[in-house]
Coordinates of C-alpha atoms and ligand atoms in Angstrom, one line a residue:
X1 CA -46.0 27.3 18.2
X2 CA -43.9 29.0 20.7
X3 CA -40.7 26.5 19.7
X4 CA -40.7 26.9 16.2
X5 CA -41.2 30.4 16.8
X6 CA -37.9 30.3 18.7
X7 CA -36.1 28.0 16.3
X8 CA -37.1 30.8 13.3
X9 CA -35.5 33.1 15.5
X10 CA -32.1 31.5 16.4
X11 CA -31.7 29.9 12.4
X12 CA -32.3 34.2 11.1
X13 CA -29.8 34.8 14.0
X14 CA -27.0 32.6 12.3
X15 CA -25.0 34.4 9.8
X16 CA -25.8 33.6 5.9
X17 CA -23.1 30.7 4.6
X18 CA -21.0 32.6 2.1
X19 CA -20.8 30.4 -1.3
X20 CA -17.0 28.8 -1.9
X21 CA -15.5 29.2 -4.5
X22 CA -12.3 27.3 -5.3
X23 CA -9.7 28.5 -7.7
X24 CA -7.5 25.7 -9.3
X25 CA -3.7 27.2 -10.1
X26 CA -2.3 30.1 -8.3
X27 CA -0.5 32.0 -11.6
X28 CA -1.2 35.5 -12.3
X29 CA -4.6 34.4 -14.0
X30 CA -5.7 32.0 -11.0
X31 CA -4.7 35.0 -8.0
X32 CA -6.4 37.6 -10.4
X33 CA -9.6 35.6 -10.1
X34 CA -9.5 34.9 -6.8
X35 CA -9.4 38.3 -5.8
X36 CA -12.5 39.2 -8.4
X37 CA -14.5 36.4 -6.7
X38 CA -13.5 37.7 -3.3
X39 CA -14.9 41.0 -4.5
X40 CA -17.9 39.3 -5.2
X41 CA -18.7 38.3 -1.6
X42 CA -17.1 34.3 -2.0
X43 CA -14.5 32.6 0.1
X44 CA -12.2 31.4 -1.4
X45 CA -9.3 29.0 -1.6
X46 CA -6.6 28.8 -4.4
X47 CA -5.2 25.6 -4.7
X48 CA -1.5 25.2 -6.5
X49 CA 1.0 22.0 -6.3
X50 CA 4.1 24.8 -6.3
X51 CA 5.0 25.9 -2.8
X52 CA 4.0 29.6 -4.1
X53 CA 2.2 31.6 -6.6
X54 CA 3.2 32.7 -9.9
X55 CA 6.2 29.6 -9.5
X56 CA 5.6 28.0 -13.1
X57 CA 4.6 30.3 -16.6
X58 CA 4.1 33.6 -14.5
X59 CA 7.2 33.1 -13.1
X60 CA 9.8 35.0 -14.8
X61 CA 8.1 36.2 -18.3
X62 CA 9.0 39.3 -20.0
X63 CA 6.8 41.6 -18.0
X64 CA 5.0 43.7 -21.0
X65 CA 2.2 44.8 -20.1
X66 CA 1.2 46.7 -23.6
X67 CA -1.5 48.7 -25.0
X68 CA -1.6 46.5 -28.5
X69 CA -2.0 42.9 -28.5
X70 CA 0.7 40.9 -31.3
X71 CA -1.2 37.3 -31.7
X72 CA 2.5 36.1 -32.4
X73 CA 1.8 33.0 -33.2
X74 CA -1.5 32.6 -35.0
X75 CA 0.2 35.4 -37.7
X76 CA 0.4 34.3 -41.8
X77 CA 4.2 34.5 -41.4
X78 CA 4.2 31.4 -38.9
X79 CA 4.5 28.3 -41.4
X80 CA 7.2 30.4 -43.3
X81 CA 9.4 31.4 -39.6
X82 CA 8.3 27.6 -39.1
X83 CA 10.0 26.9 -42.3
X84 CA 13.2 29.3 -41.5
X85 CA 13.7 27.7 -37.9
X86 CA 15.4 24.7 -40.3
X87 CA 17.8 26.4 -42.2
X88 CA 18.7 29.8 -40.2
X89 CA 19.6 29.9 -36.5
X90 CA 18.4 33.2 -36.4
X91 CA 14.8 32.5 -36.0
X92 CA 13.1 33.7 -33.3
X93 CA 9.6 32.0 -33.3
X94 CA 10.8 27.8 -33.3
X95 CA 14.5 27.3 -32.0
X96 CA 16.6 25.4 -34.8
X97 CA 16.3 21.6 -35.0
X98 CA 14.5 21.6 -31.3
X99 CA 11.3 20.2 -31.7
X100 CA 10.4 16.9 -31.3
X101 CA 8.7 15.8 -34.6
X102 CA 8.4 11.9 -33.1
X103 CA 6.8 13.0 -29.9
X104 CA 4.4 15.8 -31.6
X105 CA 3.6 13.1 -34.4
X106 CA 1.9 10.7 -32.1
X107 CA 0.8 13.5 -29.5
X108 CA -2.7 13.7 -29.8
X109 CA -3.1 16.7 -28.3
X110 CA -0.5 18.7 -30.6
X111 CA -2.9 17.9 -33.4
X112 CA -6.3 19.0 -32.2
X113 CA -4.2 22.3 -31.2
X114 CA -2.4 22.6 -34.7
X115 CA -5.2 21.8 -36.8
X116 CA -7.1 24.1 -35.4
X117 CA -4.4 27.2 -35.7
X118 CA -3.7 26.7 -39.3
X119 CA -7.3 28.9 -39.7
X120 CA -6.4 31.2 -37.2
X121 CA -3.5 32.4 -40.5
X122 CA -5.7 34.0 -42.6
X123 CA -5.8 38.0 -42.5
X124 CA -10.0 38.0 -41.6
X125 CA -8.7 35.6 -38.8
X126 CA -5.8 37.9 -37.8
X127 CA -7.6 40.8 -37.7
X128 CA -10.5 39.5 -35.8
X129 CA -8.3 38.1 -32.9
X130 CA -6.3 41.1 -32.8
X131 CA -9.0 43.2 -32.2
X132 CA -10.8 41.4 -29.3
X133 CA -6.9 40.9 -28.2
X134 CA -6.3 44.2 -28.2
X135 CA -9.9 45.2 -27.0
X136 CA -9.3 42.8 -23.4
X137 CA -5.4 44.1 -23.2
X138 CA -6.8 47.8 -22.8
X139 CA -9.3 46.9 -20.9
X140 CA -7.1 44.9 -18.1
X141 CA -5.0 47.7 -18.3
X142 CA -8.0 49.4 -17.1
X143 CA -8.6 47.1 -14.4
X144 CA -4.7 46.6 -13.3
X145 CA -4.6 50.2 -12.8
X146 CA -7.6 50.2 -10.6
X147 CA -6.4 47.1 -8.2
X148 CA -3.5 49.4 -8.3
X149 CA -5.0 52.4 -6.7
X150 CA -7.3 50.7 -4.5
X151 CA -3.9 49.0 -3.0
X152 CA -1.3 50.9 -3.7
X153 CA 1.9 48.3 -2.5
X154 CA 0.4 45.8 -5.4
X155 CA 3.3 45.4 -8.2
X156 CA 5.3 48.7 -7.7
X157 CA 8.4 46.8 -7.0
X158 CA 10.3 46.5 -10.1
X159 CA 8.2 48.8 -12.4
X160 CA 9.8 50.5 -15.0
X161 CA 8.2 53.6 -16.3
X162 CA 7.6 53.4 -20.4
X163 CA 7.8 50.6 -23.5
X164 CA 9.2 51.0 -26.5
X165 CA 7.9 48.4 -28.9
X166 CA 10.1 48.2 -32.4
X167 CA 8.5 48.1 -35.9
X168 CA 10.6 46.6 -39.0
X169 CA 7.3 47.2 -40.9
X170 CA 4.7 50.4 -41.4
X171 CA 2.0 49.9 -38.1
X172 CA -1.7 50.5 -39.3
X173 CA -2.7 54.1 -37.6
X174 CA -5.5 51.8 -35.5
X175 CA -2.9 49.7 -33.7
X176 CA -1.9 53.2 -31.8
X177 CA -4.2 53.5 -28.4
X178 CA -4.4 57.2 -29.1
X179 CA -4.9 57.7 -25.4
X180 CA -1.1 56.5 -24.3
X181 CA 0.9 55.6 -27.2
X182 CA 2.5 57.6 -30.4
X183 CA 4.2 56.9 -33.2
X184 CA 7.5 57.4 -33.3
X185 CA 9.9 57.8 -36.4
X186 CA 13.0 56.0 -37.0
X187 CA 15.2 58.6 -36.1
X188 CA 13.2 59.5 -32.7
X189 CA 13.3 56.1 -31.9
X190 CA 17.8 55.9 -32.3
X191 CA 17.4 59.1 -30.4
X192 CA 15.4 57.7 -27.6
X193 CA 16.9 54.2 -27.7
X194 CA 20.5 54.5 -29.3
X195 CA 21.4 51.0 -29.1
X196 CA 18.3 49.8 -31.5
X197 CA 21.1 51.6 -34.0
X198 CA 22.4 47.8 -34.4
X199 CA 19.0 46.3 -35.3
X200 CA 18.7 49.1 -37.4
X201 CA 22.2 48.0 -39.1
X202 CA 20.7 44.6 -39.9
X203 CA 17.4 45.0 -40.9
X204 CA 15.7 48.5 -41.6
X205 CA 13.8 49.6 -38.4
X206 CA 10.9 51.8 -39.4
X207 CA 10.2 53.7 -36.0
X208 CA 8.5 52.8 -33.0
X209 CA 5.1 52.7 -30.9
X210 CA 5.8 54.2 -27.3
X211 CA 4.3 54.8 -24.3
X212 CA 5.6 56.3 -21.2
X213 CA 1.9 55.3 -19.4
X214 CA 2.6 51.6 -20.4
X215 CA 4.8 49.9 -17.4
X216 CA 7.4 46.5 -17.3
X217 CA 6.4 44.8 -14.0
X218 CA 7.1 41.6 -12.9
X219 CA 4.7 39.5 -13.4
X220 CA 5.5 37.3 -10.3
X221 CA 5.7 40.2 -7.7
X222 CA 2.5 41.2 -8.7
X223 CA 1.2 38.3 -8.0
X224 CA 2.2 37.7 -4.9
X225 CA 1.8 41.3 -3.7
X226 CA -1.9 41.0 -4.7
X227 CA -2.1 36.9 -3.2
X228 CA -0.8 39.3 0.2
X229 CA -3.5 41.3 -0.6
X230 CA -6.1 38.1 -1.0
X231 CA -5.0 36.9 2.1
X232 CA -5.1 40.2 4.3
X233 CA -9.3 39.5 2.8
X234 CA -9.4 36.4 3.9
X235 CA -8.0 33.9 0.7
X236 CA -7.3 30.6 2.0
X237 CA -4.2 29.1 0.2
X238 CA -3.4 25.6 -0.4
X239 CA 0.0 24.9 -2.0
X240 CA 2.2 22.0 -2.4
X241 CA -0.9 20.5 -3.3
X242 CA -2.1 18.9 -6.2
X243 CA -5.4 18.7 -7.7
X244 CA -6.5 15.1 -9.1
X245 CA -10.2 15.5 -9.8
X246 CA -13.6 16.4 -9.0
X247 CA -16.4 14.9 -8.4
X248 CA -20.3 15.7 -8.7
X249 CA -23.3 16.3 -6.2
X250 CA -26.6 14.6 -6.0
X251 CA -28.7 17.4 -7.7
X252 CA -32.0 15.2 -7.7
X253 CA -32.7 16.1 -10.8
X254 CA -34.4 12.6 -11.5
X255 CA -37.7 14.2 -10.1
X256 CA -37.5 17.6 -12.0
X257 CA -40.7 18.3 -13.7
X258 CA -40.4 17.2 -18.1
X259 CA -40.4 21.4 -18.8
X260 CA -37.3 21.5 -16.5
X261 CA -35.6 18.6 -17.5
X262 CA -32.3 20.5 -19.1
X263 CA -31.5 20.9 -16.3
X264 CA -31.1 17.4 -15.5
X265 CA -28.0 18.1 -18.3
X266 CA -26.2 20.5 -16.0
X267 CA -24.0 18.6 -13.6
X268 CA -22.6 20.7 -10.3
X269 CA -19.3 20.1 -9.0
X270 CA -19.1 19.5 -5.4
X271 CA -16.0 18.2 -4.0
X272 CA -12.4 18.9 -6.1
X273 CA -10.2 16.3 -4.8
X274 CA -6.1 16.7 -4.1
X275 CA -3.3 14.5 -2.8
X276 CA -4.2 16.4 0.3
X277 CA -7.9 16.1 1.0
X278 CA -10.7 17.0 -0.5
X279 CA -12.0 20.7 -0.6
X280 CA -16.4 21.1 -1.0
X281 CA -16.7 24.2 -3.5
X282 CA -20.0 26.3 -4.5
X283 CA -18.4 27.5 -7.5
X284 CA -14.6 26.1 -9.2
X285 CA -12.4 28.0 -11.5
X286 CA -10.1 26.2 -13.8
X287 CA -6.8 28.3 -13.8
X288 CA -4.2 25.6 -14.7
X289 CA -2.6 27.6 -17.9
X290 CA -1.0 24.6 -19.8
X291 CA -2.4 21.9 -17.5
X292 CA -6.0 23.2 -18.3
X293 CA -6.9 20.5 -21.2
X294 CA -5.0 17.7 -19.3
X295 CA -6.8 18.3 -16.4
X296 CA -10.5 18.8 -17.8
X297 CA -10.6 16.3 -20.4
X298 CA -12.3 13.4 -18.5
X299 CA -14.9 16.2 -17.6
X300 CA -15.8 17.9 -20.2
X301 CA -17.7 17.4 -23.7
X302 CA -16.1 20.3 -25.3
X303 CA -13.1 20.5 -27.1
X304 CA -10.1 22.4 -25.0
X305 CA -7.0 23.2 -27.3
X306 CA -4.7 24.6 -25.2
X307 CA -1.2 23.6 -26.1
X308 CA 2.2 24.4 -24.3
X309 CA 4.3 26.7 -26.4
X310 CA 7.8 27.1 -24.7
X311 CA 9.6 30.4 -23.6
X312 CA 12.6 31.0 -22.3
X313 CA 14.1 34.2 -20.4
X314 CA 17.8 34.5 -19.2
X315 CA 18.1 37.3 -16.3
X316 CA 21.0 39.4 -15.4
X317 CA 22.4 41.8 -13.0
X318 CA 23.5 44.7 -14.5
X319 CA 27.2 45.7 -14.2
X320 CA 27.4 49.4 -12.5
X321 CA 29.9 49.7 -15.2
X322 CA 27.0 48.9 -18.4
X323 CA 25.1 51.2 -16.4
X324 CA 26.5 54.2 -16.1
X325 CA 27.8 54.2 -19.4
X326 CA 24.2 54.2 -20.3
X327 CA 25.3 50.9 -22.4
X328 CA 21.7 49.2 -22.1
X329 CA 18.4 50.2 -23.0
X330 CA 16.3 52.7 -20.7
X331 CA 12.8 51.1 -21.5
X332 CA 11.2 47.9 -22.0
X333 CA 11.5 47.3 -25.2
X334 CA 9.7 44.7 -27.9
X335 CA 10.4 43.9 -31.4
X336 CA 7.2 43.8 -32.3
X337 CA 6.9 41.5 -34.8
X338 CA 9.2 38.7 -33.3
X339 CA 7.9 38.5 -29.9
X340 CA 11.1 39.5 -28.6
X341 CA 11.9 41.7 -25.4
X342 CA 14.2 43.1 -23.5
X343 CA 12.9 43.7 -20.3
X344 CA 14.5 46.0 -17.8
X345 CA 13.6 45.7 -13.9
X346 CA 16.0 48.7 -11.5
X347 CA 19.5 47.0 -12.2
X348 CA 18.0 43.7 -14.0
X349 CA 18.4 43.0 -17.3
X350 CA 15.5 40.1 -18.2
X351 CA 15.6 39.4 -21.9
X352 CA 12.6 36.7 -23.2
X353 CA 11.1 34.9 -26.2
X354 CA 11.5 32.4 -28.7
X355 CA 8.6 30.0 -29.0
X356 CA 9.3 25.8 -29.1
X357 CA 6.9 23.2 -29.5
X358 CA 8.0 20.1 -26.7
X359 CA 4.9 18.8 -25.6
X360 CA 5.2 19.5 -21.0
X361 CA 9.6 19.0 -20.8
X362 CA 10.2 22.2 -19.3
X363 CA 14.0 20.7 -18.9
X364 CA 16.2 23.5 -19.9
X365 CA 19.6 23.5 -21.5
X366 CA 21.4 26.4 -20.2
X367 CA 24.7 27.2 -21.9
X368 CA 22.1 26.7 -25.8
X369 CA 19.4 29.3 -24.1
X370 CA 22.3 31.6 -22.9
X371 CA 24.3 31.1 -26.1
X372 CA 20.9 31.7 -28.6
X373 CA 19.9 34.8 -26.0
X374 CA 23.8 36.3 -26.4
X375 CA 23.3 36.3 -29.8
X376 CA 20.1 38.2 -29.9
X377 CA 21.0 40.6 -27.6
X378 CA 23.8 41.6 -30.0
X379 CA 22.0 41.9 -33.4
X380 CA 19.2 43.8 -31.6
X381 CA 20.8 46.5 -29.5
X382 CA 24.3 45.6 -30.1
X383 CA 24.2 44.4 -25.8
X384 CA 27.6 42.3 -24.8
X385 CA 25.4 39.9 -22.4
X386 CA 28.7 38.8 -20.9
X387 CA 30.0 42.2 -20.5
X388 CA 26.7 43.8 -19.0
X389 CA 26.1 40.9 -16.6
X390 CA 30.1 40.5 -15.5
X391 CA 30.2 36.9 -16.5
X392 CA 27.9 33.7 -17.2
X393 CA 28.2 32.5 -13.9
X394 CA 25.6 35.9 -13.0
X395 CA 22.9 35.0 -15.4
X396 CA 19.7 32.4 -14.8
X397 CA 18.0 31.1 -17.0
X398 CA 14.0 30.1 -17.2
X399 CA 11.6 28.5 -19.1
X400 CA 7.5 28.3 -19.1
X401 CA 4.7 27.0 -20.8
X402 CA 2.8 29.2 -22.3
X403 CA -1.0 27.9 -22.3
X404 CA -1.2 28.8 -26.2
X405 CA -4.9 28.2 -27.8
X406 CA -5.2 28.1 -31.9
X407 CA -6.7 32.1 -31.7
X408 CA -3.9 33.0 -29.1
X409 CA -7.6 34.1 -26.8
X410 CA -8.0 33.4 -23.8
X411 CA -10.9 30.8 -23.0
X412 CA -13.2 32.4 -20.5
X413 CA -16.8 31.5 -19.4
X414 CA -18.9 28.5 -18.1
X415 CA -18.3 25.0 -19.0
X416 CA -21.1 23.6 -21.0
X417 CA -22.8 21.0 -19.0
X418 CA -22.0 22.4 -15.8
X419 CA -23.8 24.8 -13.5
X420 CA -20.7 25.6 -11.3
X421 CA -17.8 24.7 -13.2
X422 CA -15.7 28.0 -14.9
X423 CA -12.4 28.1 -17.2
X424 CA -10.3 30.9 -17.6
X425 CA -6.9 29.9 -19.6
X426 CA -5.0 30.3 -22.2
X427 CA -3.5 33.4 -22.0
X428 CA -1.1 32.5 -24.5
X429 CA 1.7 35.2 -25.2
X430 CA -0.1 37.9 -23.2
X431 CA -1.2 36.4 -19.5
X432 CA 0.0 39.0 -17.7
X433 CA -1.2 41.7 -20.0
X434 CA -4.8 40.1 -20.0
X435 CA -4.6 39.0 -16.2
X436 CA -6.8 41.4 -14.5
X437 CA -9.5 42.2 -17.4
X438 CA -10.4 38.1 -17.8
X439 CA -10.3 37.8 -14.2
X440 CA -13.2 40.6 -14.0
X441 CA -15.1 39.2 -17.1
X442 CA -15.4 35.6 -15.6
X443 CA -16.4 37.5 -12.3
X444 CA -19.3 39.1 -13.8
X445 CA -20.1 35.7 -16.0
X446 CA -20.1 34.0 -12.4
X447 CA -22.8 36.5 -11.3
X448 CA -24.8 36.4 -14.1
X449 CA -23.9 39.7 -15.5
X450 CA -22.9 41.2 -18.7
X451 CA -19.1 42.0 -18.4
X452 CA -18.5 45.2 -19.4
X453 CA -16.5 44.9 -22.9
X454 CA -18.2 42.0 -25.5
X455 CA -16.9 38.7 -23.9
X456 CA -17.9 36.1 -27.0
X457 CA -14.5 35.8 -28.8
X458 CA -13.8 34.8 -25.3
X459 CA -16.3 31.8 -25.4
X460 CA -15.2 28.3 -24.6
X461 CA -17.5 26.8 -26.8
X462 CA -15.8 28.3 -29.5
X463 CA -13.8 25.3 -30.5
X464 CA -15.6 22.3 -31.8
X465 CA -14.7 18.6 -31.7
X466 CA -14.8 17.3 -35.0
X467 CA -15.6 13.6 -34.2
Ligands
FAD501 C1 9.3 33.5 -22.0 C2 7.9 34.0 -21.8 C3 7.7 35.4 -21.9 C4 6.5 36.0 -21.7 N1 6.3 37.3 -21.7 C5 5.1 37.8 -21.4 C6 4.9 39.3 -21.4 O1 5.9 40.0 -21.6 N2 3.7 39.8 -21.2 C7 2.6 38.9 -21.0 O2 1.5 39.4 -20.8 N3 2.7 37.6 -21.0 C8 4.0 37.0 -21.2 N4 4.1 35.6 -21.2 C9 2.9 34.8 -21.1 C10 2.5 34.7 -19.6 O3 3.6 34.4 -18.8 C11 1.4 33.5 -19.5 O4 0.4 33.7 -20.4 C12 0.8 33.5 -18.1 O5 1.8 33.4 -17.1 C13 -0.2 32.4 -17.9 O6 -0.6 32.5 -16.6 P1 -1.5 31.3 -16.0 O7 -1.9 31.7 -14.6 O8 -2.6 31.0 -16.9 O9 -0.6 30.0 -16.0 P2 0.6 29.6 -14.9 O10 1.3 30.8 -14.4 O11 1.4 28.5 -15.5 O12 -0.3 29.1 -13.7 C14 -0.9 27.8 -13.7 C15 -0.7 27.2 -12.3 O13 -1.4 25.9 -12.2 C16 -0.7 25.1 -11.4 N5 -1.0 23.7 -11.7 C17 -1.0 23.1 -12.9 N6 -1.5 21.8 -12.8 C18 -1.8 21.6 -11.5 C19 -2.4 20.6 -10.7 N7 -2.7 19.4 -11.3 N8 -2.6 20.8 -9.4 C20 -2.3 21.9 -8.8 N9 -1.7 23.0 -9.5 C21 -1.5 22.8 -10.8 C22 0.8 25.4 -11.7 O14 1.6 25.1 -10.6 C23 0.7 26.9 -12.0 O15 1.1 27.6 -10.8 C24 5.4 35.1 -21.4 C25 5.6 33.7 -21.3 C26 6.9 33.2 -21.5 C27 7.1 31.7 -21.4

């Protein structure tokens, strides 16, 4: 009696095992969650095959982080853009003769994603997504402001105070967040941006919605300031490693009584496996933005269209000269129908966008992205790019893969069939702006509580197979 008195003792003496969590992808949306789950009591450990975070699609993207959420792609006007792309190099949403019909013909994948986004046109559609897009932006602005204050050095390098976002077309009076933006009319918005007076040249420019709360930050020193952050509370980081696969604990679930057999249904992941070792996890996110579907498909029964949409950004010093001739544009600042920004960072100039369907090439031809940004530039604030960045030789260019789903929503939740097995991807056009709010929603789904804004046009079961 007296030893297992003893033993009781010692085991309530050894400190409770905190559950693991592993989180697969280290972009904005992997680090996010990691630090929601380390909120939650878990250790865990971010795996990534880059040498850093935020080194592929949260990289260098345009850094809006806006009030009101453009689905950009899943929009009526697509098909006909789609249609323009042919004829006029001018389009902004499909580069000109770039995509790949013979590889997206046979590429599975493209279809289940396209199929699946013609839908997503109609104006019930559109409205729908824009609202619950618009719903999780606010709120993750919410929640971005709070990791903000709670640690002050996260993402206040290269913040620039207030967006300008341009309209070509009357805004509904519901797409302004009352709280932080306003309406602007044509002439305020020459007076507060004068070089929009180009666009304005070209094609009518019927004001502008502002806001001097909403911020440009780059995306990728967020990040890693709040992976520093992470670590200082204990994240363990595994880069330069690549995940291959998971594999699936003996839940003896053979002798569950017949009232509790769906459970027998529910598999639990126990080991993820990389070309480094294998890592034993409680709890595993899938964070992988583009690499999401690839990844999950032997898994999973349900149907994962996330396709890669290509971006591409061209960065620039600017000139002391451009500067203090007040030659470039003070804000961040969107046309908000094309998707197209102008993003500026102290004495950086970061200009983003177009959208091109090429399967996972994220090869990048630099002097047709520099050439097709120079161009843009001009017709929409009349900007020199060689003359505000002293030369080609100054500017990089980038391009990522935005993890693009048919409702341009992010997919965030439990995956059916699994007890331990979470996704949270694609983001889309908007995975920095919906970073921190998904990261808290799949928290709370982890923990079996009801996040705090309505999370089902979140819902990965929301796409069906069809065989
Ligand atoms: C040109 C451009 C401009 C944009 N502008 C904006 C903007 O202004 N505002 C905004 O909100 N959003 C913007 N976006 C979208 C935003 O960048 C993305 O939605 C966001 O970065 C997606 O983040 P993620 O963490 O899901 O994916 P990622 O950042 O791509 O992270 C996925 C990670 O998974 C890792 N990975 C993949 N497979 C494996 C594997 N097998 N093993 C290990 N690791 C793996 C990758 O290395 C990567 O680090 C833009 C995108 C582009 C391309």
């Amino acid at each position: 009696f007296f030893f297992v008195f003893v033993m009781r003792w010692l085991s309530s003496k050894e400190p409770d095992r905190r559950q693991a969590a592993v989180v697969l992808g280290a972009g904005v949306v992997g680090i996010a969650a990691a630090y929601e789950l380390q909120k939650e009591g878990y250790t865990v450990t971010v795996i990534d095959r880059q040498p850093e975070a935020a080194s592929e699609c949260s990289f260098s993207n345009g850094g809006h982080r806006n009030f009101h959420f453009n689905p950009s792609i899943a929009v009526p006007g697509t098909p006909r853009e789609f249609l323009r792309s042919w004829v006029s190099p001018e389009s902004t949403i499909f580069l000109p003769y770039s995509t790949r019909w013979c590889t997206l013909l046979w590429d599975p994948d493209f279809w289940q994603w396209a199929l699946r986004l013609v839908p997503n046109f109609s104006a019930r559609k559109v409205q729908r997504n824009s609202e619950a897009g618009t719903q999780l932006i606010r709120y993750s602005q919410q929640r971005t402001a709070i990791i903000q204050e709670q640690h002050l050095t996260v993402g206040k390098v290269w913040e620039w105070e207030g967006s300008t976002a341009v309209c070509t077309e009357p805004v509904p009076p519901d797409k302004i967040y009352k709280e932080n933006e306003v309406l602007l009319s044509k002439e305020e918005t020459l007076q507060r941006e004068p070089c929009l007076a180009y666009l304005d040249a070209i094609k009518p420019i019927y004001g502008s919605i502002v806001s001097n709360r909403c911020f440009t930050q780059d995306c990728r020193k967020f990040t890693s300031s709040l992976e520093s952050v992470c670590k200082a509370l204990g994240l363990v980081t595994m880069y330069n490693t690549k995940v291959t696969g998971l594999s699936f604990a003996d839940t003896g679930h053979e002798h569950l009584h017949q009232h509790e057999q769906h459970k027998a249904d529910r598999k639990q992941v126990a080991t993820v496996h990389t070309d480094c070792g294998d890592v034993q996890a409680d709890v595993v996110v899938v964070a992988l933005g583009a690499y999401t579907p690839k990844f999950l498909q032997p898994y999973t029964k349900i149907c994962v269209p996330i396709y890669p949409v290509r971006g591409y950004a061209v960065e620039m010093p600017i000139t002391p000269q451009a500067s203090a001739n007040n030659e470039v544009l003070r804000t961040g600042t969107l046309h908000y129908s094309r998707g197209f920004g102008v993003h500026r960072f102290d004495d950086v100039l970061r200009v983003s966008g177009l959208a091109e369907l090429r399967g996972w090439d994220t090869s990048v031809n630099r002097d047709l992205v520099i050439d097709l940004f120079r161009k843009r530039l001009k017709t929409f604030c009349g900007l020199d790019l060689d003359h505000v960045s002293g030369g080609v030789q100054n500017v990089k260019t980038w391009c990522g893969l935005r993890p693009v789903t048919p409702d341009n929503l992010p997919m965030i939740g439990q995956i059916p069939g699994y007890s331990n097995l979470f996704i949270c991807s694609g983001h889309s056009f908007h995975g920095w702006a919906l970073a921190c709010g998904s990261a808290r929603i799949l928290a709370d789904i982890i923990a079996r509580r009801n996040p705090e804004i309505d999370a089902t046009p979140f819902d990965p079961r929301r796409f069906r197979h069809w065989w």
